C-alpha cells in the first residue's frame, strides 16, 4: 500500500534543494537540502510550512523574491545563478537554480517552486584546477632550468674542492673558497628542490592522530628557528583519526608554522603569537562532506592582496635566504589528499592558513 509519507521522504532524499510557495506566498514545501543551504533560522522544516516565505527566507531575501516573481508569471532562464547571503563563518555559496510557476491544469498559477544545487564544490574544483595547472607549468620550467644548471654546478663543486686543497695554509683565501662552497650548496639545494617539486607525490596513507601530527610539526618548526614565539593552542576536544600521509602532512604544517614564526620575527605591532587549531568542519549546507581543518594563524604583517596567489608559486620568496618552494609543495601535497590549502588575510593583522582535508569519501580512502 502507498505510504502517505512517501512524498516527504522523496523530497528529502533528493540532493538538490527545493522550496515551494503557494499562491499567497506561504511556504508549501521545503526539503532537507533546501533547509540546510538556505539556513532557515534553525527551525524544523515542518514548522515553516504555511508561513510567509519572506519571513522564513529572511536571511536569503533574493530567494524569496525569485519565488514571488514566479507567482506573477515572471520566468527566468533555467540554470540561473545566485550568490546566497554569507553565513557567520563562511562566504555565501553560489547556487544554480531554476524557478517555475506551479500551474494548474486550467493554466492558473497555484504557486511557485525553486530548485537549486550548491555550486560551491564545482567552483572550488575549477579554481583548484587552474592553480594546479599554473603550478605545474611553473614547476616544469624551473625543472628545465635546474637540469641545465646541474652539470656546471657539479663541475664548480669539484673545482672548489681542488682549490681548497691547493690553498692549504692560506687561511684568508680558504675562507673565501668556503663561502663560495656554501653558496654553491644553496644553489644545489634549489636545483634539488625544483626537481623534487615536479616529481609526482606518492602518498602513503595511514591512520594518523591529527593532534599528534600538529604537535610534532610544532616541535620541528621550533627546532628550525633560532628564537622563541608564543604559541596558543585551540584544539577541539575530540578530533577523529585521519587517513593521510602523516609524514607529508607534518611537512606541510611544519612549513606553515616556520613561515608564521619568521613572519612575526621583528615585525608587526601586535604581540607576536602563533595560534594553532584543529577541528572538524561538518561543511553543512555545502555538498562537500566533513573536513578536518588545521589552522596556523599569526599576528605578523600579513600578505598583501596582490601577492596572495603568487605566494603559492614555486620559487616565489620575499626572504633573503628563502627557497620559495614551501607553499608550492604544501599546496601540491594537500591537493594530493583531495583537500585545500586556504589563505585568509586581514591586512596588518597577520595571515591565517587553513589546511582542509576530507574525512570521508572516495578521495580520502
Ligand atoms: P619561503 O619561506 O622559502 O620564502 P614559502 O613558499 O614557504 O617559501 O613562502 C613564500 C612566501 O610567502 C614567503 O617568502 C613570504 O613572502 C610569504 N609568506 C608565507 N607565509 C607567510 C606568513 N605567515 N606571513 C607573511 N608572509 C608569508
mmCIF file of C-alpha atoms and ligand atoms in Angstrom:
data_model
loop_
_atom_site.group_PDB
_atom_site.id
_atom_site.type_symbol
_atom_site.label_atom_id
_atom_site.label_comp_id
_atom_site.label_asym_id
_atom_site.label_seq_id
_atom_site.Cartn_x
_atom_site.Cartn_y
_atom_site.Cartn_z
ATOM 1 C CA UNK A 1 0.000 0.000 0.000
ATOM 2 C CA UNK A 2 1.228 3.507 -0.764
ATOM 3 C CA UNK A 3 2.571 5.285 2.328
ATOM 4 C CA UNK A 4 1.269 8.859 2.533
ATOM 5 C CA UNK A 5 4.600 9.988 3.907
ATOM 6 C CA UNK A 6 6.374 8.889 0.749
ATOM 7 C CA UNK A 7 6.232 12.306 -0.952
ATOM 8 C CA UNK A 8 8.017 13.897 2.026
ATOM 9 C CA UNK A 9 10.702 11.222 2.098
ATOM 10 C CA UNK A 10 11.150 11.591 -1.636
ATOM 11 C CA UNK A 11 11.702 15.337 -1.404
ATOM 12 C CA UNK A 12 14.171 14.945 1.457
ATOM 13 C CA UNK A 13 16.100 12.256 -0.387
ATOM 14 C CA UNK A 14 16.913 14.308 -3.470
ATOM 15 C CA UNK A 15 20.207 16.099 -3.156
ATOM 16 C CA UNK A 16 19.073 19.304 -4.830
ATOM 17 C CA UNK A 17 17.429 21.939 -2.704
ATOM 18 C CA UNK A 18 13.743 22.551 -3.237
ATOM 19 C CA UNK A 19 11.461 25.254 -1.855
ATOM 20 C CA UNK A 20 7.908 25.954 -2.973
ATOM 21 C CA UNK A 21 5.271 28.536 -2.084
ATOM 22 C CA UNK A 22 1.543 28.627 -2.637
ATOM 23 C CA UNK A 23 -0.338 31.442 -4.378
ATOM 24 C CA UNK A 24 -0.434 33.514 -1.163
ATOM 25 C CA UNK A 25 3.370 33.403 -0.805
ATOM 26 C CA UNK A 26 3.305 30.918 2.095
ATOM 27 C CA UNK A 27 5.841 28.092 2.202
ATOM 28 C CA UNK A 28 4.251 24.951 0.749
ATOM 29 C CA UNK A 29 7.296 22.648 0.656
ATOM 30 C CA UNK A 30 10.902 22.775 1.773
ATOM 31 C CA UNK A 31 13.104 19.729 1.525
ATOM 32 C CA UNK A 32 16.093 18.840 3.732
ATOM 33 C CA UNK A 33 18.793 20.127 1.339
ATOM 34 C CA UNK A 34 16.861 23.373 0.841
ATOM 35 C CA UNK A 35 16.508 23.841 4.567
ATOM 36 C CA UNK A 36 20.216 23.222 5.158
ATOM 37 C CA UNK A 37 21.590 25.507 2.460
ATOM 38 C CA UNK A 38 19.114 28.345 2.904
ATOM 39 C CA UNK A 39 19.741 28.466 6.660
ATOM 40 C CA UNK A 40 16.164 28.856 7.949
ATOM 41 C CA UNK A 41 16.967 30.177 11.426
ATOM 42 C CA UNK A 42 17.406 26.711 12.907
ATOM 43 C CA UNK A 43 13.691 25.864 12.803
ATOM 44 C CA UNK A 44 12.472 22.451 11.618
ATOM 45 C CA UNK A 45 11.069 22.343 8.077
ATOM 46 C CA UNK A 46 7.618 21.196 9.238
ATOM 47 C CA UNK A 47 7.226 24.270 11.438
ATOM 48 C CA UNK A 48 7.867 26.549 8.459
ATOM 49 C CA UNK A 49 5.083 25.249 6.233
ATOM 50 C CA UNK A 50 2.312 27.794 5.875
ATOM 51 C CA UNK A 51 4.454 30.766 6.958
ATOM 52 C CA UNK A 52 5.165 33.731 4.708
ATOM 53 C CA UNK A 53 8.234 32.998 2.589
ATOM 54 C CA UNK A 54 9.637 36.479 3.259
ATOM 55 C CA UNK A 55 9.852 35.657 6.973
ATOM 56 C CA UNK A 56 11.137 32.125 6.546
ATOM 57 C CA UNK A 57 13.734 33.238 3.990
ATOM 58 C CA UNK A 58 14.604 36.462 5.783
ATOM 59 C CA UNK A 59 18.299 35.509 5.587
ATOM 60 C CA UNK A 60 18.009 34.946 1.826
ATOM 61 C CA UNK A 61 15.686 37.682 0.532
ATOM 62 C CA UNK A 62 16.804 37.122 -3.071
ATOM 63 C CA UNK A 63 15.404 33.595 -2.986
ATOM 64 C CA UNK A 64 12.036 34.793 -1.644
ATOM 65 C CA UNK A 65 11.987 37.476 -4.325
ATOM 66 C CA UNK A 66 12.597 34.965 -7.156
ATOM 67 C CA UNK A 67 9.719 32.811 -5.875
ATOM 68 C CA UNK A 68 7.314 35.749 -5.585
ATOM 69 C CA UNK A 69 8.237 36.941 -9.081
ATOM 70 C CA UNK A 70 7.365 33.499 -10.417
ATOM 71 C CA UNK A 71 3.837 33.894 -8.949
ATOM 72 C CA UNK A 72 3.460 36.873 -11.292
ATOM 73 C CA UNK A 73 4.433 34.646 -14.174
ATOM 74 C CA UNK A 74 7.937 36.091 -14.479
ATOM 75 C CA UNK A 75 10.128 33.281 -15.808
ATOM 76 C CA UNK A 76 13.886 33.286 -15.561
ATOM 77 C CA UNK A 77 16.205 31.374 -17.851
ATOM 78 C CA UNK A 78 16.747 27.906 -16.457
ATOM 79 C CA UNK A 79 20.130 27.406 -14.758
ATOM 80 C CA UNK A 80 20.413 30.953 -13.434
ATOM 81 C CA UNK A 81 22.953 31.565 -10.667
ATOM 82 C CA UNK A 82 22.682 33.407 -7.391
ATOM 83 C CA UNK A 83 25.183 34.096 -4.628
ATOM 84 C CA UNK A 84 23.484 33.454 -1.288
ATOM 85 C CA UNK A 85 23.989 35.778 1.655
ATOM 86 C CA UNK A 86 27.029 34.869 3.763
ATOM 87 C CA UNK A 87 26.793 32.884 6.986
ATOM 88 C CA UNK A 88 28.579 33.967 10.144
ATOM 89 C CA UNK A 89 31.713 31.948 9.445
ATOM 90 C CA UNK A 90 31.826 31.389 5.724
ATOM 91 C CA UNK A 91 31.084 33.215 2.466
ATOM 92 C CA UNK A 92 27.694 32.513 0.922
ATOM 93 C CA UNK A 93 27.621 29.620 -1.518
ATOM 94 C CA UNK A 94 26.693 30.160 -5.151
ATOM 95 C CA UNK A 95 23.638 28.221 -6.240
ATOM 96 C CA UNK A 96 22.486 27.280 -9.720
ATOM 97 C CA UNK A 97 18.691 27.379 -9.718
ATOM 98 C CA UNK A 98 15.551 27.010 -11.774
ATOM 99 C CA UNK A 99 12.334 28.712 -10.712
ATOM 100 C CA UNK A 100 8.944 27.991 -12.236
ATOM 101 C CA UNK A 101 5.313 28.822 -11.524
ATOM 102 C CA UNK A 102 3.259 25.809 -10.393
ATOM 103 C CA UNK A 103 0.485 25.730 -12.963
ATOM 104 C CA UNK A 104 -2.959 24.239 -12.602
ATOM 105 C CA UNK A 105 -4.398 22.164 -15.480
ATOM 106 C CA UNK A 106 -6.566 25.190 -16.296
ATOM 107 C CA UNK A 107 -3.474 27.364 -16.743
ATOM 108 C CA UNK A 108 -3.765 29.287 -13.477
ATOM 109 C CA UNK A 109 -0.822 29.774 -11.095
ATOM 110 C CA UNK A 110 -1.159 27.860 -7.830
ATOM 111 C CA UNK A 111 2.296 28.645 -6.523
ATOM 112 C CA UNK A 112 5.989 28.650 -7.408
ATOM 113 C CA UNK A 113 8.862 26.236 -6.982
ATOM 114 C CA UNK A 114 12.589 26.908 -6.889
ATOM 115 C CA UNK A 115 15.027 24.039 -7.140
ATOM 116 C CA UNK A 116 18.751 24.509 -6.858
ATOM 117 C CA UNK A 117 22.172 22.957 -6.497
ATOM 118 C CA UNK A 118 25.005 24.294 -4.436
ATOM 119 C CA UNK A 119 27.765 25.112 -6.946
ATOM 120 C CA UNK A 120 30.496 25.623 -4.329
ATOM 121 C CA UNK A 121 32.228 22.245 -4.852
ATOM 122 C CA UNK A 122 32.311 22.768 -8.631
ATOM 123 C CA UNK A 123 33.664 26.295 -8.271
ATOM 124 C CA UNK A 124 36.328 25.118 -5.883
ATOM 125 C CA UNK A 125 37.367 22.323 -8.210
ATOM 126 C CA UNK A 126 37.647 24.711 -11.120
ATOM 127 C CA UNK A 127 39.677 27.173 -9.057
ATOM 128 C CA UNK A 128 41.964 24.448 -7.780
ATOM 129 C CA UNK A 129 42.357 23.073 -11.295
ATOM 130 C CA UNK A 130 43.522 26.467 -12.582
ATOM 131 C CA UNK A 131 46.079 26.828 -9.801
ATOM 132 C CA UNK A 132 47.255 23.240 -10.295
ATOM 133 C CA UNK A 133 47.889 23.883 -13.998
ATOM 134 C CA UNK A 134 49.760 27.103 -13.277
ATOM 135 C CA UNK A 135 51.932 25.464 -10.631
ATOM 136 C CA UNK A 136 52.688 22.540 -12.921
ATOM 137 C CA UNK A 137 53.740 24.871 -15.753
ATOM 138 C CA UNK A 138 55.979 26.902 -13.462
ATOM 139 C CA UNK A 139 57.433 23.736 -11.967
ATOM 140 C CA UNK A 140 58.223 22.305 -15.403
ATOM 141 C CA UNK A 141 60.002 25.495 -16.377
ATOM 142 C CA UNK A 142 62.027 25.515 -13.198
ATOM 143 C CA UNK A 143 62.921 21.856 -13.582
ATOM 144 C CA UNK A 144 64.086 22.509 -17.148
ATOM 145 C CA UNK A 145 66.419 25.227 -15.861
ATOM 146 C CA UNK A 146 67.526 23.016 -12.997
ATOM 147 C CA UNK A 147 68.669 20.340 -15.439
ATOM 148 C CA UNK A 148 70.741 22.929 -17.298
ATOM 149 C CA UNK A 149 72.339 24.166 -14.101
ATOM 150 C CA UNK A 150 73.043 20.780 -12.571
ATOM 151 C CA UNK A 151 76.087 19.823 -14.663
ATOM 152 C CA UNK A 152 78.062 23.076 -14.475
ATOM 153 C CA UNK A 153 77.246 23.183 -10.779
ATOM 154 C CA UNK A 154 78.727 19.746 -10.187
ATOM 155 C CA UNK A 155 81.830 20.936 -12.094
ATOM 156 C CA UNK A 156 82.127 24.001 -9.844
ATOM 157 C CA UNK A 157 81.887 21.887 -6.713
ATOM 158 C CA UNK A 158 84.780 19.712 -7.915
ATOM 159 C CA UNK A 159 86.839 22.800 -8.754
ATOM 160 C CA UNK A 160 86.287 24.376 -5.334
ATOM 161 C CA UNK A 161 87.437 21.088 -3.757
ATOM 162 C CA UNK A 162 90.626 21.263 -5.814
ATOM 163 C CA UNK A 163 91.128 24.906 -4.935
ATOM 164 C CA UNK A 164 90.714 24.164 -1.251
ATOM 165 C CA UNK A 165 93.461 21.563 -1.374
ATOM 166 C CA UNK A 166 95.838 23.886 -3.231
ATOM 167 C CA UNK A 167 95.188 26.674 -0.767
ATOM 168 C CA UNK A 168 96.016 24.638 2.316
ATOM 169 C CA UNK A 169 97.678 27.013 4.768
ATOM 170 C CA UNK A 170 96.299 30.215 3.134
ATOM 171 C CA UNK A 171 93.549 30.861 5.647
ATOM 172 C CA UNK A 172 92.175 34.086 4.177
ATOM 173 C CA UNK A 173 91.776 32.614 0.697
ATOM 174 C CA UNK A 174 90.399 29.402 2.167
ATOM 175 C CA UNK A 175 87.683 31.353 3.975
ATOM 176 C CA UNK A 176 86.621 32.862 0.641
ATOM 177 C CA UNK A 177 86.514 29.457 -1.030
ATOM 178 C CA UNK A 178 84.441 28.124 1.859
ATOM 179 C CA UNK A 179 81.964 30.953 1.387
ATOM 180 C CA UNK A 180 81.814 30.139 -2.287
ATOM 181 C CA UNK A 181 81.181 26.477 -1.452
ATOM 182 C CA UNK A 182 78.325 27.394 0.895
ATOM 183 C CA UNK A 183 76.675 29.496 -1.824
ATOM 184 C CA UNK A 184 77.102 26.714 -4.342
ATOM 185 C CA UNK A 185 75.416 24.311 -1.918
ATOM 186 C CA UNK A 186 72.478 26.665 -1.699
ATOM 187 C CA UNK A 187 72.110 26.702 -5.465
ATOM 188 C CA UNK A 188 72.436 22.907 -5.483
ATOM 189 C CA UNK A 189 69.631 22.686 -2.902
ATOM 190 C CA UNK A 190 67.387 24.871 -5.047
ATOM 191 C CA UNK A 191 68.130 22.633 -8.005
ATOM 192 C CA UNK A 192 67.247 19.531 -5.965
ATOM 193 C CA UNK A 193 64.071 21.206 -4.670
ATOM 194 C CA UNK A 194 62.864 22.155 -8.106
ATOM 195 C CA UNK A 195 63.463 18.678 -9.496
ATOM 196 C CA UNK A 196 61.709 17.224 -6.463
ATOM 197 C CA UNK A 197 58.784 19.606 -6.974
ATOM 198 C CA UNK A 198 57.873 18.316 -10.432
ATOM 199 C CA UNK A 199 58.068 14.680 -9.391
ATOM 200 C CA UNK A 200 54.580 13.324 -8.636
ATOM 201 C CA UNK A 201 53.971 12.801 -4.918
ATOM 202 C CA UNK A 202 53.323 9.220 -3.901
ATOM 203 C CA UNK A 203 51.259 9.334 -0.717
ATOM 204 C CA UNK A 204 51.465 6.639 1.923
ATOM 205 C CA UNK A 205 48.153 6.929 3.717
ATOM 206 C CA UNK A 206 47.689 5.570 7.183
ATOM 207 C CA UNK A 207 45.525 6.370 10.169
ATOM 208 C CA UNK A 208 47.056 9.367 11.948
ATOM 209 C CA UNK A 209 46.212 11.348 15.050
ATOM 210 C CA UNK A 210 45.813 14.979 13.882
ATOM 211 C CA UNK A 211 46.783 16.454 17.263
ATOM 212 C CA UNK A 212 49.960 14.383 17.348
ATOM 213 C CA UNK A 213 50.827 15.475 13.818
ATOM 214 C CA UNK A 214 50.321 19.128 14.730
ATOM 215 C CA UNK A 215 52.358 18.866 17.941
ATOM 216 C CA UNK A 216 55.204 17.114 16.131
ATOM 217 C CA UNK A 217 55.148 19.820 13.438
ATOM 218 C CA UNK A 218 55.362 22.498 16.120
ATOM 219 C CA UNK A 219 58.370 20.782 17.720
ATOM 220 C CA UNK A 220 60.077 20.526 14.335
ATOM 221 C CA UNK A 221 59.313 24.153 13.499
ATOM 222 C CA UNK A 222 60.702 25.305 16.860
ATOM 223 C CA UNK A 223 63.941 23.480 16.226
ATOM 224 C CA UNK A 224 64.285 25.272 12.906
ATOM 225 C CA UNK A 225 64.155 28.868 14.125
ATOM 226 C CA UNK A 226 66.668 30.397 16.500
ATOM 227 C CA UNK A 227 64.081 32.387 18.510
ATOM 228 C CA UNK A 228 61.058 31.675 20.628
ATOM 229 C CA UNK A 229 57.437 32.606 19.804
ATOM 230 C CA UNK A 230 54.373 32.461 21.996
ATOM 231 C CA UNK A 231 52.060 29.684 20.751
ATOM 232 C CA UNK A 232 48.356 29.370 21.579
ATOM 233 C CA UNK A 233 46.546 26.094 21.038
ATOM 234 C CA UNK A 234 42.909 25.948 20.096
ATOM 235 C CA UNK A 235 42.164 22.248 19.651
ATOM 236 C CA UNK A 236 38.698 20.692 19.528
ATOM 237 C CA UNK A 237 38.078 18.331 22.444
ATOM 238 C CA UNK A 238 37.694 15.290 20.271
ATOM 239 C CA UNK A 239 39.360 15.012 16.920
ATOM 240 C CA UNK A 240 38.853 11.885 14.806
ATOM 241 C CA UNK A 241 41.728 9.971 13.254
ATOM 242 C CA UNK A 242 42.607 10.980 9.730
ATOM 243 C CA UNK A 243 43.650 8.809 6.797
ATOM 244 C CA UNK A 244 46.605 10.667 5.413
ATOM 245 C CA UNK A 245 50.312 10.543 4.738
ATOM 246 C CA UNK A 246 51.307 11.686 8.226
ATOM 247 C CA UNK A 247 54.910 12.451 7.293
ATOM 248 C CA UNK A 248 53.882 14.691 4.375
ATOM 249 C CA UNK A 249 51.166 16.499 6.320
ATOM 250 C CA UNK A 250 53.686 17.081 9.080
ATOM 251 C CA UNK A 251 55.984 18.612 6.466
ATOM 252 C CA UNK A 252 53.187 20.914 5.282
ATOM 253 C CA UNK A 253 52.304 22.072 8.811
ATOM 254 C CA UNK A 254 55.947 22.498 9.824
ATOM 255 C CA UNK A 255 56.436 24.757 6.842
ATOM 256 C CA UNK A 256 53.361 26.838 7.687
ATOM 257 C CA UNK A 257 54.453 27.208 11.308
ATOM 258 C CA UNK A 258 58.044 28.159 10.373
ATOM 259 C CA UNK A 259 56.613 30.754 7.962
ATOM 260 C CA UNK A 260 54.390 32.111 10.745
ATOM 261 C CA UNK A 261 57.346 32.323 13.144
ATOM 262 C CA UNK A 262 59.506 34.053 10.552
ATOM 263 C CA UNK A 263 56.734 36.464 9.532
ATOM 264 C CA UNK A 264 56.483 37.762 13.069
ATOM 265 C CA UNK A 265 60.116 37.959 13.909
ATOM 266 C CA UNK A 266 60.848 41.646 14.323
ATOM 267 C CA UNK A 267 57.609 42.667 12.554
ATOM 268 C CA UNK A 268 54.051 43.584 13.448
ATOM 269 C CA UNK A 269 52.819 45.871 16.155
ATOM 270 C CA UNK A 270 50.632 43.338 17.935
ATOM 271 C CA UNK A 271 52.044 40.833 20.398
ATOM 272 C CA UNK A 272 53.777 38.126 18.393
ATOM 273 C CA UNK A 273 51.720 34.996 18.732
ATOM 274 C CA UNK A 274 51.004 31.960 16.607
ATOM 275 C CA UNK A 275 47.654 30.221 17.073
ATOM 276 C CA UNK A 276 47.354 26.589 16.120
ATOM 277 C CA UNK A 277 43.994 24.932 15.737
ATOM 278 C CA UNK A 278 42.487 21.629 14.767
ATOM 279 C CA UNK A 279 38.766 20.880 14.435
ATOM 280 C CA UNK A 280 36.170 19.209 12.264
ATOM 281 C CA UNK A 281 34.073 21.294 9.903
ATOM 282 C CA UNK A 282 30.857 19.457 9.070
ATOM 283 C CA UNK A 283 30.555 21.655 5.939
ATOM 284 C CA UNK A 284 26.831 21.816 6.473
ATOM 285 C CA UNK A 285 24.904 23.274 3.636
ATOM 286 C CA UNK A 286 27.734 22.631 1.229
ATOM 287 C CA UNK A 287 27.867 19.378 -0.705
ATOM 288 C CA UNK A 288 31.408 18.528 0.348
ATOM 289 C CA UNK A 289 31.253 16.320 3.420
ATOM 290 C CA UNK A 290 33.069 16.695 6.717
ATOM 291 C CA UNK A 291 36.617 18.037 6.680
ATOM 292 C CA UNK A 292 39.411 18.115 9.197
ATOM 293 C CA UNK A 293 40.730 21.663 9.468
ATOM 294 C CA UNK A 294 44.202 22.599 10.694
ATOM 295 C CA UNK A 295 44.728 26.309 11.291
ATOM 296 C CA UNK A 296 48.022 28.186 11.560
ATOM 297 C CA UNK A 297 47.460 31.871 12.284
ATOM 298 C CA UNK A 298 49.993 34.560 13.110
ATOM 299 C CA UNK A 299 49.940 38.197 14.142
ATOM 300 C CA UNK A 300 52.626 39.220 11.640
ATOM 301 C CA UNK A 301 52.330 41.744 8.793
ATOM 302 C CA UNK A 302 50.051 39.523 6.666
ATOM 303 C CA UNK A 303 50.302 39.123 2.904
ATOM 304 C CA UNK A 304 49.347 41.967 0.549
ATOM 305 C CA UNK A 305 46.340 41.305 -1.676
ATOM 306 C CA UNK A 306 48.354 41.254 -4.913
ATOM 307 C CA UNK A 307 50.678 38.531 -3.622
ATOM 308 C CA UNK A 308 48.028 36.132 -2.282
ATOM 309 C CA UNK A 309 48.146 33.850 -5.287
ATOM 310 C CA UNK A 310 51.841 34.306 -6.036
ATOM 311 C CA UNK A 311 52.986 33.093 -2.609
ATOM 312 C CA UNK A 312 51.866 29.605 -3.754
ATOM 313 C CA UNK A 313 54.023 29.722 -6.889
ATOM 314 C CA UNK A 314 57.220 27.696 -6.758
ATOM 315 C CA UNK A 315 60.310 29.851 -6.071
ATOM 316 C CA UNK A 316 58.337 32.905 -5.053
ATOM 317 C CA UNK A 317 60.012 34.226 -1.931
ATOM 318 C CA UNK A 318 60.455 37.560 -0.201
ATOM 319 C CA UNK A 319 63.105 36.175 2.171
ATOM 320 C CA UNK A 320 66.769 36.728 1.654
ATOM 321 C CA UNK A 321 67.525 33.091 2.156
ATOM 322 C CA UNK A 322 64.164 31.628 1.204
ATOM 323 C CA UNK A 323 63.681 28.936 -1.422
ATOM 324 C CA UNK A 324 60.046 29.769 -2.161
ATOM 325 C CA UNK A 325 59.261 26.096 -2.520
ATOM 326 C CA UNK A 326 57.445 25.567 0.802
ATOM 327 C CA UNK A 327 53.923 26.753 -0.011
ATOM 328 C CA UNK A 328 54.006 25.369 -3.555
ATOM 329 C CA UNK A 329 54.948 21.958 -2.227
ATOM 330 C CA UNK A 330 52.370 22.247 0.578
ATOM 331 C CA UNK A 331 49.679 23.070 -1.960
ATOM 332 C CA UNK A 332 50.636 20.034 -4.008
ATOM 333 C CA UNK A 333 50.542 17.656 -1.043
ATOM 334 C CA UNK A 334 47.221 18.948 0.263
ATOM 335 C CA UNK A 335 45.819 18.728 -3.257
ATOM 336 C CA UNK A 336 47.049 15.119 -3.479
ATOM 337 C CA UNK A 337 44.954 14.363 -0.378
ATOM 338 C CA UNK A 338 41.852 15.802 -2.067
ATOM 339 C CA UNK A 339 41.989 18.772 0.312
ATOM 340 C CA UNK A 340 42.518 22.511 0.062
ATOM 341 C CA UNK A 341 45.046 24.987 1.389
ATOM 342 C CA UNK A 342 43.353 28.286 2.153
ATOM 343 C CA UNK A 343 44.857 31.649 2.955
ATOM 344 C CA UNK A 344 42.967 34.384 4.741
ATOM 345 C CA UNK A 345 44.486 37.752 5.449
ATOM 346 C CA UNK A 346 43.359 40.743 7.337
ATOM 347 C CA UNK A 347 45.946 43.352 6.300
ATOM 348 C CA UNK A 348 48.105 44.376 9.217
ATOM 349 C CA UNK A 349 46.728 41.596 11.442
ATOM 350 C CA UNK A 350 48.603 38.595 10.249
ATOM 351 C CA UNK A 351 47.950 35.653 7.992
ATOM 352 C CA UNK A 352 45.815 32.568 8.578
ATOM 353 C CA UNK A 353 46.498 29.390 6.652
ATOM 354 C CA UNK A 354 43.978 26.552 6.742
ATOM 355 C CA UNK A 355 44.641 23.014 5.645
ATOM 356 C CA UNK A 356 41.306 21.314 4.913
ATOM 357 C CA UNK A 357 41.383 17.560 4.425
ATOM 358 C CA UNK A 358 38.365 15.380 3.650
ATOM 359 C CA UNK A 359 37.470 12.995 6.459
ATOM 360 C CA UNK A 360 35.416 10.661 4.298
ATOM 361 C CA UNK A 361 34.604 9.944 0.690
ATOM 362 C CA UNK A 362 36.451 8.256 -2.139
ATOM 363 C CA UNK A 363 39.317 10.749 -2.198
ATOM 364 C CA UNK A 364 40.089 10.095 1.470
ATOM 365 C CA UNK A 365 40.071 6.328 1.036
HETATM 366 P P1 LIG B 1 59.937 30.647 1.702
HETATM 367 O O1 LIG B 1 59.503 30.518 3.113
HETATM 368 O O2 LIG B 1 61.184 29.884 1.395
HETATM 369 O O3 LIG B 1 60.002 32.054 1.194
HETATM 370 P P2 LIG B 1 57.285 29.681 1.026
HETATM 371 O O4 LIG B 1 56.768 29.119 -0.264
HETATM 372 O O5 LIG B 1 57.048 28.890 2.246
HETATM 373 O O6 LIG B 1 58.841 29.909 0.795
HETATM 374 O O7 LIG B 1 56.677 31.142 1.207
HETATM 375 C C1 LIG B 1 56.662 32.051 0.108
HETATM 376 C C2 LIG B 1 56.473 33.470 0.569
HETATM 377 O O8 LIG B 1 55.153 33.625 1.115
HETATM 378 C C3 LIG B 1 57.380 33.928 1.686
HETATM 379 O O9 LIG B 1 58.641 34.336 1.211
HETATM 380 C C4 LIG B 1 56.582 35.106 2.275
HETATM 381 O O10 LIG B 1 56.747 36.252 1.481
HETATM 382 C C5 LIG B 1 55.149 34.647 2.093
HETATM 383 N N1 LIG B 1 54.590 34.096 3.340
HETATM 384 C C6 LIG B 1 54.411 32.796 3.653
HETATM 385 N N2 LIG B 1 53.851 32.648 4.868
HETATM 386 C C7 LIG B 1 53.676 33.894 5.370
HETATM 387 C C8 LIG B 1 53.120 34.425 6.593
HETATM 388 N N3 LIG B 1 52.661 33.631 7.558
HETATM 389 N N4 LIG B 1 53.091 35.792 6.736
HETATM 390 C C9 LIG B 1 53.543 36.596 5.752
HETATM 391 N N5 LIG B 1 54.071 36.157 4.583
HETATM 392 C C10 LIG B 1 54.140 34.828 4.390
#
